[in-house]
XYZ file of C-alpha atoms in Angstrom:
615
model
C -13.194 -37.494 -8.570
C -10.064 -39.180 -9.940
C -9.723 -43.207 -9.471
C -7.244 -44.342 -7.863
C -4.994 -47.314 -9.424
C -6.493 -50.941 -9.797
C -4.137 -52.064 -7.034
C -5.081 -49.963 -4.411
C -8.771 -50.719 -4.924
C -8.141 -54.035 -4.695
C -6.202 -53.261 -1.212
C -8.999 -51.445 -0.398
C -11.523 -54.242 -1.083
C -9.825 -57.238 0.709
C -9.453 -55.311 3.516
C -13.541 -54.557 3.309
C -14.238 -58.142 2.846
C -11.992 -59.551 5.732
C -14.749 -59.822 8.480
C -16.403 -62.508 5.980
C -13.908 -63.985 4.225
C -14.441 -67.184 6.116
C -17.751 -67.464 5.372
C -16.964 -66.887 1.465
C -14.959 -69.885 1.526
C -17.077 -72.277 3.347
C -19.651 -71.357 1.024
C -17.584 -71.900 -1.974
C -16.621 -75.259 -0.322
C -20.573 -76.341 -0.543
C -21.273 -74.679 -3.389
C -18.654 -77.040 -4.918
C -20.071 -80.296 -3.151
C -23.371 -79.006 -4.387
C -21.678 -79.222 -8.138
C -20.833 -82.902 -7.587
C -24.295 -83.869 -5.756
C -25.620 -82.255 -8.490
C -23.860 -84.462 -11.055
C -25.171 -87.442 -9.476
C -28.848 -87.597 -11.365
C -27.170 -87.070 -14.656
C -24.087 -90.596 -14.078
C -27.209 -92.254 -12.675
C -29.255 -91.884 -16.219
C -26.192 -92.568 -18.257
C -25.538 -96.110 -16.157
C -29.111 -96.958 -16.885
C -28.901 -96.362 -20.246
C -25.846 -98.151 -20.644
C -26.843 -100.972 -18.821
C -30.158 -101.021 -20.573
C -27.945 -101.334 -24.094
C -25.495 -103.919 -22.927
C -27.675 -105.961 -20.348
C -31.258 -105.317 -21.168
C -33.461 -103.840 -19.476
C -32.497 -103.540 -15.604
C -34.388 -105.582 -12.619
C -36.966 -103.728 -10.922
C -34.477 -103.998 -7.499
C -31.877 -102.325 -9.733
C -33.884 -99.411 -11.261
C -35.087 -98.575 -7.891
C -31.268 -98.307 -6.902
C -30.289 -95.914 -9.695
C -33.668 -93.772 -9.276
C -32.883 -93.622 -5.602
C -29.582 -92.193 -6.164
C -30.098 -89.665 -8.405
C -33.231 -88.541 -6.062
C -30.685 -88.516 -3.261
C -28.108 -86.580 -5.028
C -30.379 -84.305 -6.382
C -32.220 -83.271 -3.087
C -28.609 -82.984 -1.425
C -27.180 -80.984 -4.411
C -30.058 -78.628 -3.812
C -29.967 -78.781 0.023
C -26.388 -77.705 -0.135
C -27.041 -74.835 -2.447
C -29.867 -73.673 -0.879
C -27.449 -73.888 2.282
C -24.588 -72.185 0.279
C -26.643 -69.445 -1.244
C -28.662 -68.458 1.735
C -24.736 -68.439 3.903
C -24.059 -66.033 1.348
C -26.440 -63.805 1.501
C -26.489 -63.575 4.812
C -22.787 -62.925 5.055
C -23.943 -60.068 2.033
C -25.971 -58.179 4.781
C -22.915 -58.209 7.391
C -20.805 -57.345 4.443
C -22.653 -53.854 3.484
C -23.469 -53.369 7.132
C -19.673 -53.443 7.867
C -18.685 -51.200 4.439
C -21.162 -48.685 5.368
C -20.191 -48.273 8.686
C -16.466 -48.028 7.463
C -17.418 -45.529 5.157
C -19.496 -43.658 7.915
C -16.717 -43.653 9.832
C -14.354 -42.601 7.311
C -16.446 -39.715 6.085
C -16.600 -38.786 9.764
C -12.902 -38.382 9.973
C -12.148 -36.415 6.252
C -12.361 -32.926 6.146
C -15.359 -31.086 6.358
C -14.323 -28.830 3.578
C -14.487 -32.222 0.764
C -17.860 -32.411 1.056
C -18.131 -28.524 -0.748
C -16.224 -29.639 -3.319
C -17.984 -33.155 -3.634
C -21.492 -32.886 -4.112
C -24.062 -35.786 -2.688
C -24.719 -37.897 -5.500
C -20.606 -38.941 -4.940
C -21.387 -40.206 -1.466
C -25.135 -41.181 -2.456
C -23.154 -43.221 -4.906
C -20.954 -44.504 -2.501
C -22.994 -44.984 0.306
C -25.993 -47.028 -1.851
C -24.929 -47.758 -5.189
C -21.565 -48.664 -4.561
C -22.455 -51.147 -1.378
C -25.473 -52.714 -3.389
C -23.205 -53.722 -6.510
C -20.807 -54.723 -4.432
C -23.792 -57.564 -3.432
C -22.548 -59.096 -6.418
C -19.860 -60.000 -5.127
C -20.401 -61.654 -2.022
C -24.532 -62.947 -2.023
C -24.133 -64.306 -5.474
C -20.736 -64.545 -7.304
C -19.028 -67.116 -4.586
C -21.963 -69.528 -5.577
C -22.780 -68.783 -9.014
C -18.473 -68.855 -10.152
C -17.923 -71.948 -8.089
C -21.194 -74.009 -9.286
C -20.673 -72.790 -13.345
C -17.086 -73.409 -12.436
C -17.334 -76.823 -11.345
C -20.565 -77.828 -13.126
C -18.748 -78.262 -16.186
C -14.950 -79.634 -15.021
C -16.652 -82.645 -12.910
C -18.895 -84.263 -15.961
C -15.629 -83.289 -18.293
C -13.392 -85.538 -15.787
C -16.003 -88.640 -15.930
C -16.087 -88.062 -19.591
C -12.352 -88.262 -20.296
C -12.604 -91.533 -17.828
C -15.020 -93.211 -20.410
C -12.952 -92.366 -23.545
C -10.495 -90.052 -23.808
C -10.961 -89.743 -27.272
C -14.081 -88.622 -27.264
C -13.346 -86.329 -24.128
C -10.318 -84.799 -26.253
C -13.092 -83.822 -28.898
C -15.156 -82.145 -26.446
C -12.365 -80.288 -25.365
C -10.995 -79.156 -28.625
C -14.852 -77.901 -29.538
C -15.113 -75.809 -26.367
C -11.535 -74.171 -26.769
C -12.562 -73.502 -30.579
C -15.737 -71.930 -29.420
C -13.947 -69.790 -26.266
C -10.849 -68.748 -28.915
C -13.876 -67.314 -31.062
C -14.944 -65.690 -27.835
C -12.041 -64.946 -26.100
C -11.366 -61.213 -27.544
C -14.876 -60.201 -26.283
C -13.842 -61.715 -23.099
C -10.728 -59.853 -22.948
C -11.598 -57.026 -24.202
C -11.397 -53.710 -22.039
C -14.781 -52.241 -21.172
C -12.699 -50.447 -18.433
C -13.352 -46.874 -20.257
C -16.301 -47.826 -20.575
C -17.438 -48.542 -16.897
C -15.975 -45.427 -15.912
C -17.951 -43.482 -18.365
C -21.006 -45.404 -17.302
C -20.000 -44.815 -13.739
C -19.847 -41.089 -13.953
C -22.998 -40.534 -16.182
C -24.945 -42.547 -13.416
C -23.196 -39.675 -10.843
C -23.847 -37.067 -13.385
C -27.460 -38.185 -13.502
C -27.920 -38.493 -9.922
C -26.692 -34.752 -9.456
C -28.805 -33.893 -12.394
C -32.023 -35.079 -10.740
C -31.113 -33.828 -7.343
C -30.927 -30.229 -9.311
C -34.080 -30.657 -11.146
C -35.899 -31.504 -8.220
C -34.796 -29.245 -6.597
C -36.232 -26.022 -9.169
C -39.433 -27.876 -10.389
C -40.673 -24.775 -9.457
C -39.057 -22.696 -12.350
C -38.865 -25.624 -14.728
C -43.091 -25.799 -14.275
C -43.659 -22.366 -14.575
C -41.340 -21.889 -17.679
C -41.750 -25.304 -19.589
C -39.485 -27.555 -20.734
C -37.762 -25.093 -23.216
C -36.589 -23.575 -20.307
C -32.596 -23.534 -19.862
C -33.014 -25.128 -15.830
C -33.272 -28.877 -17.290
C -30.482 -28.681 -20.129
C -28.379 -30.150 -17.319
C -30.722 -33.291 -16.644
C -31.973 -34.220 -20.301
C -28.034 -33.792 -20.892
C -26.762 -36.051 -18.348
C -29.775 -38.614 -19.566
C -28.816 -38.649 -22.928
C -25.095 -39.318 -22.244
C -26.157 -42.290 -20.385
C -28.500 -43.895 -22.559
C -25.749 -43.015 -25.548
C -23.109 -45.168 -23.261
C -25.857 -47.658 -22.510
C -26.618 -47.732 -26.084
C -22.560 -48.323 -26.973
C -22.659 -50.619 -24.627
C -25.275 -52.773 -25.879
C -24.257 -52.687 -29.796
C -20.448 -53.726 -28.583
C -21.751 -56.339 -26.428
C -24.931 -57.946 -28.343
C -23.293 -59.469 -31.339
C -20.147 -61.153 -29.897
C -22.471 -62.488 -27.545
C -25.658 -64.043 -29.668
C -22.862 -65.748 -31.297
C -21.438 -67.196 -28.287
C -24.825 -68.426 -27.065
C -25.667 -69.905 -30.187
C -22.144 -72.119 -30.463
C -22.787 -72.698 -26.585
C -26.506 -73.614 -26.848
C -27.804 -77.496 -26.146
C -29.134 -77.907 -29.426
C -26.028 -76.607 -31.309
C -24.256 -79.011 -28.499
C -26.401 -81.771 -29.254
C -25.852 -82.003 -33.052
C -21.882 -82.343 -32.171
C -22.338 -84.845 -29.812
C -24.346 -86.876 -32.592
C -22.576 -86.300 -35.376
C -19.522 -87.843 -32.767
C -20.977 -90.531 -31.760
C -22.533 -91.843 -35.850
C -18.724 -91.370 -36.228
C -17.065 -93.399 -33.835
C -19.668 -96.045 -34.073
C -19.634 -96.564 -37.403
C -16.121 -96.506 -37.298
C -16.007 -99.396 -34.487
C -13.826 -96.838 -32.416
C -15.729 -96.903 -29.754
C -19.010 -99.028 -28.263
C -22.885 -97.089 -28.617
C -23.123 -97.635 -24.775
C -19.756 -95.441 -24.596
C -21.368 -92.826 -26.243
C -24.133 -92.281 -23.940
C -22.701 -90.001 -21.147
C -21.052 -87.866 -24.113
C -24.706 -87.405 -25.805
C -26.492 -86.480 -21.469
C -23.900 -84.869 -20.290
C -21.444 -83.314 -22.956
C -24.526 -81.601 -24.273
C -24.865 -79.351 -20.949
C -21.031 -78.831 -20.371
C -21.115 -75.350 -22.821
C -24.235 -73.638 -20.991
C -22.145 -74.337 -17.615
C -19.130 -72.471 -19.339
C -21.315 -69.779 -20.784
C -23.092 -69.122 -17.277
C -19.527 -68.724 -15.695
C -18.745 -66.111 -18.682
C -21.648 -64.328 -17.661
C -21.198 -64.677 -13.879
C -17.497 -62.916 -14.042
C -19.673 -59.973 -16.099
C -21.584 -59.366 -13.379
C -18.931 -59.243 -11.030
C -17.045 -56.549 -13.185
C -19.765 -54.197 -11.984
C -18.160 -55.154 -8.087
C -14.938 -54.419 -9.524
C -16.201 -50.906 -10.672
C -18.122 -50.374 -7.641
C -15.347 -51.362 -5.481
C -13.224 -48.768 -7.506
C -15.196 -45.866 -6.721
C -15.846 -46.819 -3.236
C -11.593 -46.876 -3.034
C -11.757 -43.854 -4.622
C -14.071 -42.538 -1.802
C -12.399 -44.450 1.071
C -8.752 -42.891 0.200
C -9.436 -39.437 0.793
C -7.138 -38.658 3.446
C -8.561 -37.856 6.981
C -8.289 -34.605 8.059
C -4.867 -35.003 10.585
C -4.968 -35.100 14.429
C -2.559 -35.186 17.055
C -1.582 -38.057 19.202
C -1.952 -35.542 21.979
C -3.802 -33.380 21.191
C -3.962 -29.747 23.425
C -7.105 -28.511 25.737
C -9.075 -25.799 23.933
C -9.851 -23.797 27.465
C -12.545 -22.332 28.650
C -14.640 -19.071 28.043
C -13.769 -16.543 25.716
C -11.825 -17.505 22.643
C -9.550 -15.364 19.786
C -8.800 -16.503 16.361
C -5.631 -15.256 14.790
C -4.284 -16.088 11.227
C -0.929 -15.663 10.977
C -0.184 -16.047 7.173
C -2.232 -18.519 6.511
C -2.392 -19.604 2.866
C -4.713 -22.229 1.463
C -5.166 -24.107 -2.255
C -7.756 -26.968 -2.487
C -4.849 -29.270 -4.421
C -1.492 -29.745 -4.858
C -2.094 -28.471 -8.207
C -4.888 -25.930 -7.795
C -4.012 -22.223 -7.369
C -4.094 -20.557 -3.949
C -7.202 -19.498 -2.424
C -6.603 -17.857 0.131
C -2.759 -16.225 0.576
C -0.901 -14.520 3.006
C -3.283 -13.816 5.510
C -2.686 -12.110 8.889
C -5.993 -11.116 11.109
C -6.913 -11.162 14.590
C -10.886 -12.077 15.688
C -11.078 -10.952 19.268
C -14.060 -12.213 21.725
C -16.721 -9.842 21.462
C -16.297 -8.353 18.240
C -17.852 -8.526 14.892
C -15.525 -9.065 12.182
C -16.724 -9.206 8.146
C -15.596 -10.611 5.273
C -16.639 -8.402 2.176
C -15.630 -8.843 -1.310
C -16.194 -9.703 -5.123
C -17.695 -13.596 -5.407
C -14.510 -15.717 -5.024
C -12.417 -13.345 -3.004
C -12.139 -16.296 -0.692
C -14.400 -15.402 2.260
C -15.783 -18.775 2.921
C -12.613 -20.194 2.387
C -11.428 -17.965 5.460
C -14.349 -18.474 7.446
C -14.214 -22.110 7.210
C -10.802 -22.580 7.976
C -12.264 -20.952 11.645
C -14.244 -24.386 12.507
C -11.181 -26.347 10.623
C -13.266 -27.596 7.668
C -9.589 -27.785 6.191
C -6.320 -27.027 7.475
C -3.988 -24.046 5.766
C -1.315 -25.300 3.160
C 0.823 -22.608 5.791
C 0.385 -20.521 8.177
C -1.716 -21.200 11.208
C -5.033 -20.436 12.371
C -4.882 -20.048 16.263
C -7.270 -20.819 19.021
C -6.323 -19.025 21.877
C -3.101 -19.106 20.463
C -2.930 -22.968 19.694
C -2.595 -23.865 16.150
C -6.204 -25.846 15.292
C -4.162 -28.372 14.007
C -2.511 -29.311 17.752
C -6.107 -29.589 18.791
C -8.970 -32.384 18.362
C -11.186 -31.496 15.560
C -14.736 -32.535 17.390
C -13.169 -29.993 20.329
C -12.768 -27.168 17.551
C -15.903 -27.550 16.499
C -17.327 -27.563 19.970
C -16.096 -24.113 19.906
C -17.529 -23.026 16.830
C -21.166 -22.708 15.971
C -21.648 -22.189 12.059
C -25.076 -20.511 10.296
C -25.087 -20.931 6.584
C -27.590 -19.443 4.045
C -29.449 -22.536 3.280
C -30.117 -24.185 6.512
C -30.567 -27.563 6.554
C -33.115 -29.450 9.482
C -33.010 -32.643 9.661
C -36.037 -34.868 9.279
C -36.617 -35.207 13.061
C -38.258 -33.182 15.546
C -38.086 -29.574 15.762
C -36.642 -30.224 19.536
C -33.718 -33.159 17.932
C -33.293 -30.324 15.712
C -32.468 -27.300 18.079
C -31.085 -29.741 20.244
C -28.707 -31.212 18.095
C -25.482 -29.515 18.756
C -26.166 -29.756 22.976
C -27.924 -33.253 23.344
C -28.408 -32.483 26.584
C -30.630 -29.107 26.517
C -33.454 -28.401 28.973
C -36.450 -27.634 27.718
C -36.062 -24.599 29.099
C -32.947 -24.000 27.150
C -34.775 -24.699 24.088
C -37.564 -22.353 24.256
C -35.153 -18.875 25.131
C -33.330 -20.136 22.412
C -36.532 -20.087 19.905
C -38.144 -17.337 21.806
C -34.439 -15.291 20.717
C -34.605 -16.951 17.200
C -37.972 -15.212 17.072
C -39.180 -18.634 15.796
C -41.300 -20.015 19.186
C -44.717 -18.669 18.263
C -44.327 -20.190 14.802
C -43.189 -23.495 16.409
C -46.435 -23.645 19.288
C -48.708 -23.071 15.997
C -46.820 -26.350 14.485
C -49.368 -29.462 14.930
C -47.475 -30.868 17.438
C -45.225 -27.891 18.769
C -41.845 -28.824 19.439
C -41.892 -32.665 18.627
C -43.310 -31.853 15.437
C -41.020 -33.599 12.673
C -39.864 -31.403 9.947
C -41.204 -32.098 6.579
C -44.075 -34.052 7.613
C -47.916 -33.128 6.726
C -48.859 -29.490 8.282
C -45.129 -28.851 9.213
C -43.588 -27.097 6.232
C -41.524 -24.469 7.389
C -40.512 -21.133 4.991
C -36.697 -20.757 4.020
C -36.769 -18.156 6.869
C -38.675 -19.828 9.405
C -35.866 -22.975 9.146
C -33.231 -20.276 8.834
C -34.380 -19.721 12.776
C -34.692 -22.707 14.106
C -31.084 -23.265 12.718
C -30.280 -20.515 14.790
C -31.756 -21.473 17.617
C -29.642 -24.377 17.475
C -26.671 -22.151 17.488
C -27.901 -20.359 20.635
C -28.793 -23.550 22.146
C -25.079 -24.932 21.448
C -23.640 -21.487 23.077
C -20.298 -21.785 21.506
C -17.913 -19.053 21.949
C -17.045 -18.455 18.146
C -19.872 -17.539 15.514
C -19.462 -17.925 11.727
C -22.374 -16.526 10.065
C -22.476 -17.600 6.166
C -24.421 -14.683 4.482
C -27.283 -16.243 7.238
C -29.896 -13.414 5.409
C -28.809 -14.341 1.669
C -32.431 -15.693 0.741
C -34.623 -14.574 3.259
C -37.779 -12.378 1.971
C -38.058 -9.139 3.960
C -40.096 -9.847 6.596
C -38.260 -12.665 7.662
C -34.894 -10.743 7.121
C -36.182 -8.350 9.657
C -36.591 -11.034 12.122
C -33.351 -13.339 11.393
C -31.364 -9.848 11.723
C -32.708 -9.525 15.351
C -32.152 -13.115 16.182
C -29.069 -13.004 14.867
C -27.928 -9.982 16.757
C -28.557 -11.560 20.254
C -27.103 -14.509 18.887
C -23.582 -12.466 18.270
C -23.974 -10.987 21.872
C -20.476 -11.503 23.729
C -19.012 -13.628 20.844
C -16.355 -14.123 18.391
C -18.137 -13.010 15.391
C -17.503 -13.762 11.760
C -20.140 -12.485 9.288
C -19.613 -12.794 5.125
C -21.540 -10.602 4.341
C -23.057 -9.481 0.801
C -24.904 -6.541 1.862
C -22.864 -3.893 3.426
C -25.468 -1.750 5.075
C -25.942 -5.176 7.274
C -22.158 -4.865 8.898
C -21.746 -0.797 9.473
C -21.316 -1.843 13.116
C -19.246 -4.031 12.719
C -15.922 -3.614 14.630
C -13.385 -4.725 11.450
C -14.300 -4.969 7.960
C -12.196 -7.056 6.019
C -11.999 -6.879 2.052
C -11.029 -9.497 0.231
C -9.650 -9.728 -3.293
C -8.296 -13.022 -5.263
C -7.580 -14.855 -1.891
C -6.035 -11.504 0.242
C -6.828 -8.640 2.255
C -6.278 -5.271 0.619
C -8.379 -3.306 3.167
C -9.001 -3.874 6.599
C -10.778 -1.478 9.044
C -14.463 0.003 10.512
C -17.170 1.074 7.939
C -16.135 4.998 8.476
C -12.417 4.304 8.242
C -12.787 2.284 4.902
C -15.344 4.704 3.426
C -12.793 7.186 4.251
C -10.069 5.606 2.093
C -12.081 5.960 -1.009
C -10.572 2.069 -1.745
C -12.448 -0.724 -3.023
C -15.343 -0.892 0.090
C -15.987 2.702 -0.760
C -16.695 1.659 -4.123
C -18.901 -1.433 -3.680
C -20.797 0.653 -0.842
C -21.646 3.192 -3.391
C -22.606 0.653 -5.995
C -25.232 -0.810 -3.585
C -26.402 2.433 -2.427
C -27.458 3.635 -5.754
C -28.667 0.372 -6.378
C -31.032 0.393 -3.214
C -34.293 1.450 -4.143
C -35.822 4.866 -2.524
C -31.912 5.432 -1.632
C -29.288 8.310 -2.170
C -25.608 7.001 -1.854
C -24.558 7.325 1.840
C -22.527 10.454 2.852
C -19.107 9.614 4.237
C -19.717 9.066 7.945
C -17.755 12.209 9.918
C -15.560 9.537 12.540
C -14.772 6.019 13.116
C -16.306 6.248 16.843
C -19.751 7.672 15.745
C -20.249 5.035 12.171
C -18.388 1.647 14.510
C -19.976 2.388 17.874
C -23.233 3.997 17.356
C -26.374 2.953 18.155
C -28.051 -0.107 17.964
C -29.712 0.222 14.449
C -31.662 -3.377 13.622
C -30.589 -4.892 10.575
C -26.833 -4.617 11.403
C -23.969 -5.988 13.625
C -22.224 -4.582 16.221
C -23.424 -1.768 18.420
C -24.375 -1.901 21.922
C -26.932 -4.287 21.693
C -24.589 -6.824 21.024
């Protein structure tokens, strides 16, 4: 995913941070009194001492005054950071409450189709990784900036009110030390953040994958080719981590040790035997210099490391832009009633690229889907048949053309009533982790019971749900309810029948089932179809004989259209890959031509295909 220019991120992130701006400031306001309270214990020892020089030692009535003051400041200065830092956090929580719901939203709205061509770990990113770094930047960094900010410039003021001499010294110290420091503080770890940032998405999607086939990676050891990908994406991080590290470690031991109290410390002596045996200044002058010039450096070294930390909110903020500027998939200001009952589909030229600079997908296509037929999408891997099919349920729209509802362009219509209309079955099913019943129920909240179960019953799926440890409000995944790849395939369908949309996309629904369950998908699949507008893509041919139009497809267009005996007849491409996977079939001669289009399109109702009259 490309990022999107520094300005627009910022944009991006003021406008995320609005609802607590308020509370940023008023914590940055007590963070600074918290600075000056803070200050208060450290003027109070310097007075003493001073006073102990000049005067003696002080009375009993004055010592108790001094102690009392710096008690006082110091239990307010920690009162009021406590205060400060707890505001903070708590405005922290509203803060990633308010970006994730903004990005919940926003994902809501963008097309269905970007989250093919994104895979999780970018919105897993987004979603958890971005939000928590972005903590940074609102439970610590208005705090921690504005106390290591002012922690040093409030004892440097006093100091330059004592002598500015000796201030002036200070001063030109700490701007010798931060000129030796200032290239590594200026220097642009930019290309490096975004490599780190993509080899911790890399990563993610690497572990998703191997998790996801620690089945083959146990059985054929770690030689095995199926984690190249993960011990890959590993090693580039902990190579960037490890560049990281060597450009960062130096410049900064150095900047600690000309920042450290004790390096501090012999300065501030080696000051103040000059100027007092010069007679420049008084020993009792030299007293705040030696308590509190000593911890001015650490202060400015804490702020150096503060602004670090909040370059990883700048980076997460960046990707979260990144995520957050994806347009949202356009809908009218008015948009157009669908209408009721049966529905057609027609493309009418209807071309389609993924970007402004990737090559069409999908070009020039005309069809016509007509309620109560079958229609399949056959062709080479890449042809574009899921493209087509999901530009049915408006997971994109065309780049031009129009896909028509009833003969409304789906763009003049609201995408949630589109996909109302449109009940989709990929290969790999996915349940959520809720109840079997959330789950069928989930595209028609409001299902009877007895909707549910002659849904199941025609998924052929309700015996296996009854045997389930707690039948229907069983929750998928937990202990005793592990479904089978087929088993979830239909309850997924079930859901579709539940939903009883007019308009059926069926994404090679039978891709990874095992034969047994094949058998049974096929026939829950063929009630499913009953009286609907039917799209199958479809990988095995002898599944879609019935079917009343075939459609090839080749590099993104049609080049045959018709019924299985009218394509076989034209000896074209169909003819060919229905050969190929006849000879490949085991136990199976290739099939003879069929003799007519009405006895191969309308025959009987064989199981294990579309169309027919058991549709």
């Amino acid at each position: 995913m490309e990022s999107i220019d520094k300005v627009a991120a910022q944009r991006t992130y003021l406008r995320l941070i609005e609802p607590v701006r308020g509370r940023i400031v008023k914590n940055i306001v007590i963070a600074a009194l918290s600075s000056l309270c803070g200050f208060v214990p450290y003027f109070a020892i310097t007075r003493v001492a001073q006073i102990s020089i000049v005067e003696g030692v002080p009375s009993l009535d004055e010592l108790a005054f001094w102690v009392l003051l710096a008690v006082a400041g110091a239990v307010a200065g920690r009162i009021l950071f406590a205060l400060a830092t707890s505001s903070c956090h708590y405005a922290d929580a509203d803060f990633r409450v308010h970006v994730r719901t903004v990005l919940v939203e926003h994902l809501g709205k963008v097309p269905l189709g970007w989250f093919s061509d994104n895979n999780s770990a970018q919105v897993k990113q987004a979603a958890t990784d971005d939000v928590l770094n972005l903590h940074q930047s609102v439970g610590h960094a208005p705090v921690d900036v504005t106390t290591a900010l002012f922690s040093p410039l409030i004892p440097l003021v006093y100091l330059f009110t004592v002598d500015a001499r000796f201030a002036l010294l200070v001063v030109v110290y700490l701007v010798a030390v931060i000129g030796v420091a200032w290239p590594f503080m200026m220097k642009d770890f930019g290309p490096l953040n975004k490599q780190y940032n993509e080899a911790l998405v890399e990563v993610s999607s690497a572990s998703v994958e191997m998790i996801d086939g620690i089945a083959v990676v146990k059985t054929f050891g770690s030689a095995s080719r199926a984690g190249v990908r993960y011990r890959e994406a590993t090693a580039a991080l902990a190579k960037i981590c490890y560049e990281w590290t060597k450009s960062t470690s130096n410049p900064f031991s150095l900047i600690s040790a000309l920042f450290s109290p004790a390096t501090m410390l012999v300065v501030m002596a080696a000051a103040t035997l000059f100027f007092v045996s010069q007679g420049i200044i008084a020993l009792e002058q030299c007293i705040p210099f030696l308590v509190l010039g000593v911890g001015i450096p650490s202060a400015i070294l804490a702020l150096f490391v503060s602004v670090r930390f909040l370059q990883q909110s700048v980076q997460a903020a960046d990707h979260l832009a990144t995520v957050l500027d994806v347009a949202p998939l356009a809908e009218p200001e008015n948009p157009l009633p669908v209408g009721d009952g049966s529905l057609h589909i027609d493309f009418e030229d209807v071309s389609f690229a993924y970007g402004p600079d990737s090559p069409f997908v999908l070009e020039g296509i005309d069809a016509k889907l007509e309620p109560g037929t079958v229609t399949a999408l056959v062709g080479d891997s890449g042809s574009g048949k899921t493209t087509f099919a999901r530009l049915v349920p408006r997971f994109w729209d065309p780049v031009s053309g129009a896909v028509r509802m009833n003969g409304t362009p789906l763009s003049d219509l609201a995408s949630s009533d589109v996909l109302s209309q449109v009940a989709v079955v990929f290969q790999d099913s996915m349940l959520l982790r809720a109840s079997i019943r959330d789950n069928i129920c989930l595209g028609k909240p409001g299902a009877s019971d007895e909707d549910m179960v002659a849904a199941a019953r025609k998924a052929q799926i309700h015996e296996r749900i009854e045997e389930l440890p707690c039948g229907y409000d069983t929750v998928v995944g937990s202990e005793g309810a592990d479904l089978s790849g087929g088993e979830a395939q239909r309850v997924a369908i079930a859901r579709a029948i539940v939903q009883d949309a007019p308009i059926l996309v069926l994404d090679e629904a039978t891709a990874h089932a095992d034969p047994e369950n094949e058998t049974a998908i096929q026939r829950a699949l063929t009630a499913l179809a009953a009286g609907r507008t039917t799209i199958v893509i479809a990988h095995r041919l002898d599944t879609i004989v019935h079917a009343d139009q075939i459609l090839v497809l080749s590099r993104g267009r049609i080049i045959e259209r018709g019924c299985h005996a009218e394509l076989l007849a034209a000896d074209g491409h169909y003819a060919a890959l229905w050969k190929s996977q006849q000879v490949d079939a085991i136990g199976k001669a290739p099939h003879a031509d069929a003799a007519s289009c009405g006895t191969e399109c309308a025959g009987s109702s064989e199981e294990g295909s579309f169309g027919g009259e058991d549709r």
